[in-house]
Amino acid sequence: MNYGQFIYMFPECALVVALILVFAVDFAMTKSGEWRGEKPNVAIGRLTYFMLMTVGLGVFSAMRQGDTITAFGGMYVATQAINVMKMVLTFGTFIVVIMAESWAAKQQRIAGEFYMLILSTLLGMFMMMSSGSFLLFFLGLEMASVPLACMVAFDRHRKESAEGAAKYILVATFSSGVMLFGISFIYAATGTLYFDDVCAAVSNSPLCIMGLVFFFSGLGFKISLVPFHFWTADTYQGAPTPVTGYLSVISKGAAAITLCTILMKAFAPMVEYWDYMLYIVIVLSITVANLFAIRQNELKRFMAFSSISQAGYIMLAVVGNGQLGVAALTYYVLVYIVANMAVFTVINVVEQNNNGRTDMAAYNGFYQTNPKLSFLMTLALFSLAGIPPFAGMFSKFFVFMAGVQNGEPMAYGVVFIALVNTVVSLYYYLLIVKAMYITKTENPLPTFQSDEATKLALGICTAGIALFGVASCVYEWIAAAGI
C-alpha cells in the first residue's frame, strides 16, 4: 500500500493529530491540575479552538487544489463540494467548542475527554462524507455515532442524561442493523460496494429497491426524519446543552450531505423511487414536527422538534438531484448552524444562571432584565422561521428553488406544503418571543453578565445571521464548488 496517499487526507490527518495532542495535554493536566495559570478545562478548550482552526486551514488547502481527490483505490473521494461542507462543519464545531467553554469550566472534573469526543465525532463525519464505498461510509458513520452517545451521557449524575444516551444508542444500534441489511441487499444485487460501480450495476429489481429502502431508513435516523425521529426529543432534553447544539446541526449536516451524495452517485438510476420516498418523508417531517413543537413547554424538546422540521427543509434540496441542490443544502446547513447555535448559546447561559431550568416559563419577562440576550435570541428565531431580511429566508428560498428544479408536479405540491408549514413554524417560534417580551412575571430571571466565550459565540452567530443572506459571495462560493 502506498502510504503517501494519506497526504490526500490532510483534513482527517489533522484531526487525528489534534486528537492525540488534546489527549496528551489532558493526560498531563490530570496530574498537574494547572497549565500556565488557566483552569484546565478552559485551557483544553482553547487548545481545541486552535486545532480546529488548523483543521479548517487544512480543508481550505485541499479546496485550493481544485480537483477531485481519490485515494486507496477509490474508497476515499473528496470533491470540492465535500470540502466546502467539511469547512462548514468545522466552522460549526468551532462555535460549539466556544459555547461549551463556560459549561466545561464548571465541571467538577477535567473535561478533556469531552473535547476528544467532539474531535472523534468530527473525524467520523469527515470519513463518512468522503467515502467512495459503503464500507468506508459505514465505518465513518459508526466512528461518529459511538462518541456522540458518550457525549449525550456526559452529565453522569443526571438521570435524564443517562436515559437520553440509552435511547440514542439503542435506536442507533437498530438503525445501523437495518442499514447494514440494506447494504447487504445492494451488494448481493451488484457484487460491489463502491458507489460508482453500484451505479453502473444497480437496477429496478426488488432486491435493489429493498436495499435502497433499508439504507434510506437507517440514515433517516441520523437526520431525525419522520418516522425515524422518536429518539430526538428525549436525547436532546437529556444531553448537556452544548451537546444538544452539536447534535442538532453538525451531525445532521454531515448525514444530510452524505445521503445526498450517495443517492446521486450510487442510486442515480433509481431516482424515480427515492424521489417519491423523499416527498413522503419531507411532508411528514415538516408537518408532524411543527404540530408537536407547538405543544412543547420545555425549550430543548421544543428545539428538537424544530430540528426535525428543519431536516425536512434540508431534504428538499436533495429532491432537486443536481448542482443547485447540493449548493442549496450546504448553504442551508451553514445558515442553520449560526441561527441554531445562537439559540442554544442563549439556552446554555440561561440554564447555567437559573438552576438548570430550560422550560419556556423561565424566559417570561426575560427582556426586562437581559435585553441584549433577548434581542439576539429573537434574531436567531426569526432566521430559523425564514423571516426577511435574515439569512434563514434566503436559505429557505434556495432549497425551495432546488426542490422544484426537476419540474415534477408533485415537487411543486411538496414545496407548497413546506411554504404553508413555514407560517406554522413562525407561530411557535413567536411563542418564545412572546414569553420574553410580553408575558409578565413577578420573578423574572435576574440580570447576569455573560462570559467572554459566550459573547464571542453569540457575536459570530449574529454576524452570520445578518451577513450570510445579504453577502452573495457566500452562496456563490458554495455554488462554485459544484458536485
Coordinates of N, CA, C and O in Angstrom, one line a residue, residues 41 65 90 95 106 110 155 157 161 167 173 177 252 262 288 301 376 387 432 460 478 480:
N41 N -9.9 22.9 32.2 CA -10.9 22.8 31.2 C -10.9 23.9 30.1 O -11.1 23.7 28.9
Q65 N -6.7 23.1 -4.2 CA -6.1 22.2 -5.3 C -7.1 22.1 -6.4 O -6.7 21.8 -7.6
T90 N -16.6 22.2 10.2 CA -15.5 22.7 11.1 C -15.8 24.0 11.8 O -15.6 24.2 13.0
I95 N -17.8 26.9 16.8 CA -18.7 27.6 17.6 C -19.2 26.8 18.8 O -19.3 27.3 19.9
K106 N -17.2 24.7 34.6 CA -17.9 24.4 35.8 C -18.0 22.9 36.2 O -18.6 22.6 37.2
I110 N -11.8 17.3 35.1 CA -11.2 17.8 33.8 C -12.0 17.2 32.7 O -12.2 16.0 32.6
D155 N -23.1 14.1 31.4 CA -23.6 14.5 32.7 C -24.0 13.3 33.5 O -25.2 13.0 33.6
H157 N -24.3 12.4 36.4 CA -25.0 12.5 37.7 C -26.5 12.9 37.4 O -27.3 13.0 38.3
S161 N -29.7 12.5 31.4 CA -28.6 12.4 30.5 C -28.4 10.9 30.2 O -28.2 10.5 29.0
K167 N -31.4 5.7 25.1 CA -32.3 5.7 24.0 C -31.6 5.9 22.6 O -31.9 5.3 21.6
T173 N -28.2 1.6 17.3 CA -27.8 0.2 17.0 C -28.8 -0.5 16.1 O -28.5 -1.2 15.1
G177 N -28.2 -1.7 12.1 CA -28.5 -3.0 11.7 C -29.4 -3.0 10.4 O -29.2 -3.8 9.5
K252 N -26.4 16.4 11.9 CA -27.4 16.5 10.9 C -26.9 16.9 9.5 O -27.3 16.4 8.5
I262 N -24.7 10.0 -1.8 CA -24.9 8.5 -2.1 C -26.1 8.3 -3.0 O -26.0 7.5 -4.0
V288 N -45.5 17.0 10.9 CA -45.6 16.4 12.2 C -44.7 17.1 13.2 O -45.2 17.4 14.4
R301 N -36.7 20.3 24.2 CA -37.6 19.5 23.4 C -38.2 20.2 22.3 O -38.4 19.7 21.2
L376 N -30.8 39.1 20.7 CA -30.1 38.2 19.9 C -30.8 36.9 19.7 O -30.8 36.3 18.6
I387 N -37.8 34.6 8.2 CA -38.3 36.0 8.1 C -37.2 36.9 7.5 O -36.1 36.9 7.9
I432 N -41.8 31.9 21.9 CA -40.7 32.2 22.7 C -40.5 33.7 22.8 O -40.2 34.3 23.9
I460 N -20.3 35.7 16.7 CA -20.1 35.0 15.4 C -21.4 34.6 14.8 O -21.7 34.8 13.6
I478 N -20.0 28.7 -2.4 CA -20.6 27.4 -2.2 C -21.0 26.8 -3.5 O -20.6 25.7 -3.9
A480 N -20.0 27.6 -6.5 CA -18.9 27.4 -7.4 C -18.1 26.0 -7.2 O -17.4 25.6 -8.1

